[in-house]
mmCIF file of C-alpha atoms in Angstrom:
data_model
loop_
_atom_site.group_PDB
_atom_site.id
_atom_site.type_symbol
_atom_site.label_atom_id
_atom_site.label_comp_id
_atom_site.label_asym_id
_atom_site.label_seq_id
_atom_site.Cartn_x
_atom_site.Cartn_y
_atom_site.Cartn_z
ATOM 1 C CA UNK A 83 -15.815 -11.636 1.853
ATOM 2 C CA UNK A 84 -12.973 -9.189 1.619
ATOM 3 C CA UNK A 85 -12.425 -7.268 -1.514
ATOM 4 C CA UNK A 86 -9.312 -4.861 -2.382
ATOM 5 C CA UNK A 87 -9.231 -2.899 -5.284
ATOM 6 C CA UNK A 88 -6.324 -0.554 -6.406
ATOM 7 C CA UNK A 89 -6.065 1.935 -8.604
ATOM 8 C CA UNK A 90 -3.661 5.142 -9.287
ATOM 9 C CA UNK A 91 -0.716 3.706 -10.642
ATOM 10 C CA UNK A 92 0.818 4.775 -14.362
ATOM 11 C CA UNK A 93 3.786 6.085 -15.703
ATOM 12 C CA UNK A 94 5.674 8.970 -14.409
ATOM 13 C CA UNK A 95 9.059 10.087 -14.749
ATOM 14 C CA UNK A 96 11.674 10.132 -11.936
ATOM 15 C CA UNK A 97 10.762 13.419 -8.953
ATOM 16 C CA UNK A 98 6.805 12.654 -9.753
ATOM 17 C CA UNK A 99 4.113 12.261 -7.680
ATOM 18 C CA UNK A 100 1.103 9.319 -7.781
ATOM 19 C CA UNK A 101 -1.185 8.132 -4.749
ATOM 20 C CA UNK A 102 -2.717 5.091 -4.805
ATOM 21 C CA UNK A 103 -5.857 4.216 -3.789
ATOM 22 C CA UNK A 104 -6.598 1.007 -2.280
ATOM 23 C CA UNK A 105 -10.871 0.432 -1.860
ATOM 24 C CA UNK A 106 -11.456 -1.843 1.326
ATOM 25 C CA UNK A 107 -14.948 -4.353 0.994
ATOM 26 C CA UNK A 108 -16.538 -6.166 3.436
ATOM 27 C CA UNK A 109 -16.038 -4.721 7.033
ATOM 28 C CA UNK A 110 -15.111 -1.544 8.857
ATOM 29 C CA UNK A 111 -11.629 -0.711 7.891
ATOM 30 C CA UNK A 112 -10.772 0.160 11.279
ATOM 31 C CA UNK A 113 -11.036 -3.513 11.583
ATOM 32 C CA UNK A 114 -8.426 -4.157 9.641
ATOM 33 C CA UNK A 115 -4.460 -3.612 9.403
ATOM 34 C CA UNK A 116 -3.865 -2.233 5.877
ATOM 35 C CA UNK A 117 -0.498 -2.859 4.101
ATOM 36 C CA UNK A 118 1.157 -1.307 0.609
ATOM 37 C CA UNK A 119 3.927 -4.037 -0.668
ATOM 38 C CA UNK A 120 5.116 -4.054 -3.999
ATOM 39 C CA UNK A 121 7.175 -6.369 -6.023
ATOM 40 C CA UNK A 122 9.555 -5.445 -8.592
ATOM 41 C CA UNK A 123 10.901 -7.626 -10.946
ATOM 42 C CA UNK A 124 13.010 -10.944 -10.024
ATOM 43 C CA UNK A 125 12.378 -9.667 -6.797
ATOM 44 C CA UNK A 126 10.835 -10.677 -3.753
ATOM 45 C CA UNK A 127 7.514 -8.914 -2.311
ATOM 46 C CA UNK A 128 8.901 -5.801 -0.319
ATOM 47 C CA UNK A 129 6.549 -4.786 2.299
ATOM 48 C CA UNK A 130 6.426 -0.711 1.529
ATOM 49 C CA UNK A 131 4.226 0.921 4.251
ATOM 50 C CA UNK A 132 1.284 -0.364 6.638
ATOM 51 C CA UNK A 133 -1.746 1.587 8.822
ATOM 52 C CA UNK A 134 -2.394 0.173 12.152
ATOM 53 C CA UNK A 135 -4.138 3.646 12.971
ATOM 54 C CA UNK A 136 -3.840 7.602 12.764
ATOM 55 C CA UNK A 137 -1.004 7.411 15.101
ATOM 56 C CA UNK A 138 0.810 4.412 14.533
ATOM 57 C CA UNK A 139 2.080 3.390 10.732
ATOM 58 C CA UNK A 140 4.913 1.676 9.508
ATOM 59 C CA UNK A 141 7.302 2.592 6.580
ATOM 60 C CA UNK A 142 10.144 0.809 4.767
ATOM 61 C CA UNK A 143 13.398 2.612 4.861
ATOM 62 C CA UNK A 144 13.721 3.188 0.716
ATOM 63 C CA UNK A 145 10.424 5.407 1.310
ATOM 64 C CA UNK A 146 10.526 6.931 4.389
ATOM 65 C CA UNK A 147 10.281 10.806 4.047
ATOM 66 C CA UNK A 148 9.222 10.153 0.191
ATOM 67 C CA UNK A 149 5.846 8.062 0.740
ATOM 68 C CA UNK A 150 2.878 8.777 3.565
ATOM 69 C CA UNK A 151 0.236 6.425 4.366
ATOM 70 C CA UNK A 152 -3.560 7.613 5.339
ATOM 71 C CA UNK A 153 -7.163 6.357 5.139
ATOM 72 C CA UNK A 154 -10.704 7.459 4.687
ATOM 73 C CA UNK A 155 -12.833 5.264 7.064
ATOM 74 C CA UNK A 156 -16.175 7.039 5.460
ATOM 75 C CA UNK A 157 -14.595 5.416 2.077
ATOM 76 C CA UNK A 158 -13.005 2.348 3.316
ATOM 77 C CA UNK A 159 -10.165 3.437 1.473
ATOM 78 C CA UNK A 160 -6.590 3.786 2.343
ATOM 79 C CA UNK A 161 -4.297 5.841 0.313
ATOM 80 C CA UNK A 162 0.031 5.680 -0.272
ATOM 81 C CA UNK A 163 0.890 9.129 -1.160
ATOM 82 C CA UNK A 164 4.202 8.229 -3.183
ATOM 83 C CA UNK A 165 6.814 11.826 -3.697
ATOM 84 C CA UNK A 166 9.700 12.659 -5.176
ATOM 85 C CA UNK A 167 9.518 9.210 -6.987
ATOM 86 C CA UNK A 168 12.835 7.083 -8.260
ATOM 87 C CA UNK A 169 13.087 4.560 -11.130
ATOM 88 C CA UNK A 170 14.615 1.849 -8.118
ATOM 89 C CA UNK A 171 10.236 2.642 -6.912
ATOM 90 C CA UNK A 172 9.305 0.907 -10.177
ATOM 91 C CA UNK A 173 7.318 -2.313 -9.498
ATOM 92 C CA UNK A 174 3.770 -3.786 -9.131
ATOM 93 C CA UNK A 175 2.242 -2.653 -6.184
ATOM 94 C CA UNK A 176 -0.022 -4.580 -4.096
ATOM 95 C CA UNK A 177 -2.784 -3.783 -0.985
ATOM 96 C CA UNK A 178 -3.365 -6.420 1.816
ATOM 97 C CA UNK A 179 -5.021 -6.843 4.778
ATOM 98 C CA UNK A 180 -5.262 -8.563 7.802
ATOM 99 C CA UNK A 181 -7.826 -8.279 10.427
ATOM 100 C CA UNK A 182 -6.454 -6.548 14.050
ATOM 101 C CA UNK A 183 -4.613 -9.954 15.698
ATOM 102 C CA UNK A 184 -3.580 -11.843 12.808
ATOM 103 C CA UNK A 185 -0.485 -12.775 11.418
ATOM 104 C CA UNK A 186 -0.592 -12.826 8.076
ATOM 105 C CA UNK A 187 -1.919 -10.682 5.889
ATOM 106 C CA UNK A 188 -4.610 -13.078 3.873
ATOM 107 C CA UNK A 189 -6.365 -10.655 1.736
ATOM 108 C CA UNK A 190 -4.683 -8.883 -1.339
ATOM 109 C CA UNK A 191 -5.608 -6.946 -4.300
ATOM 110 C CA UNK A 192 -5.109 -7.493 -7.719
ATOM 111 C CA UNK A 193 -2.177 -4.799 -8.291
ATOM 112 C CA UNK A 194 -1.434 -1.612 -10.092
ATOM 113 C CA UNK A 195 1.878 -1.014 -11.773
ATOM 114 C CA UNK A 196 4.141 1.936 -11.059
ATOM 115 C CA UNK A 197 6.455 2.833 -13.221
ATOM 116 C CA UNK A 198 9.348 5.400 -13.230
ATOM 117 C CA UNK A 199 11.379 6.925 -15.945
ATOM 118 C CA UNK A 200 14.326 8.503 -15.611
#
């Protein structure tokens, strides 16, 4: 069974910095593809940044040069480093995975709020 727990979200004003943590259980993480989406308000799920590997990650426009991406495989964890942060990053943010080859991603975490003042 694969578990994802979150954490490091709060309330910060706009130029801040958080990282969130997201705690992979039940395999190797390098088994997995780990994703960051988040979903703000009356909108839909915006896929935010994902870690194939060391060398090869993906980032959404809005955060590119702002947010960086990184795990720990002696923790299982992967991490979203989130600078210079705006009010527009306010929203629930979720981790998912999906093992290497699959589509979709089919395991998700509960969520941790962000939310930026300004």
């Amino acid at each position: 069974q694969v578990q994802l727990v979150e954490s490091g979200g709060g309330l910060v004003q706009a130029g801040a910095s958080l990282r969130l943590s997201c705690a992979v259980s039940g395999r190797a993480l390098t088994m997995y593809v780990v994703a960051w989406f988040r979903q703000a308000p009356g909108k839909d799920h915006e896929l935010v940044s994902a870690f194939y590997n060391t060398h090869a990650t993906y980032y959404a426009e809005s955060v590119k040069g702002r947010f960086a991406i990184s795990a720990n495989n002696g923790k299982n964890t992967v991490y979203l480093q989130m600078n210079s942060l705006k009010p527009e990053d306010t929203a629930l943010y979720y981790c998912a995975a999906k093992f290497r080859g699959e589509e979709q991603y089919n395991y998700w975490g509960q969520g941790t709020q962000v939310t930026v003042s300004s």
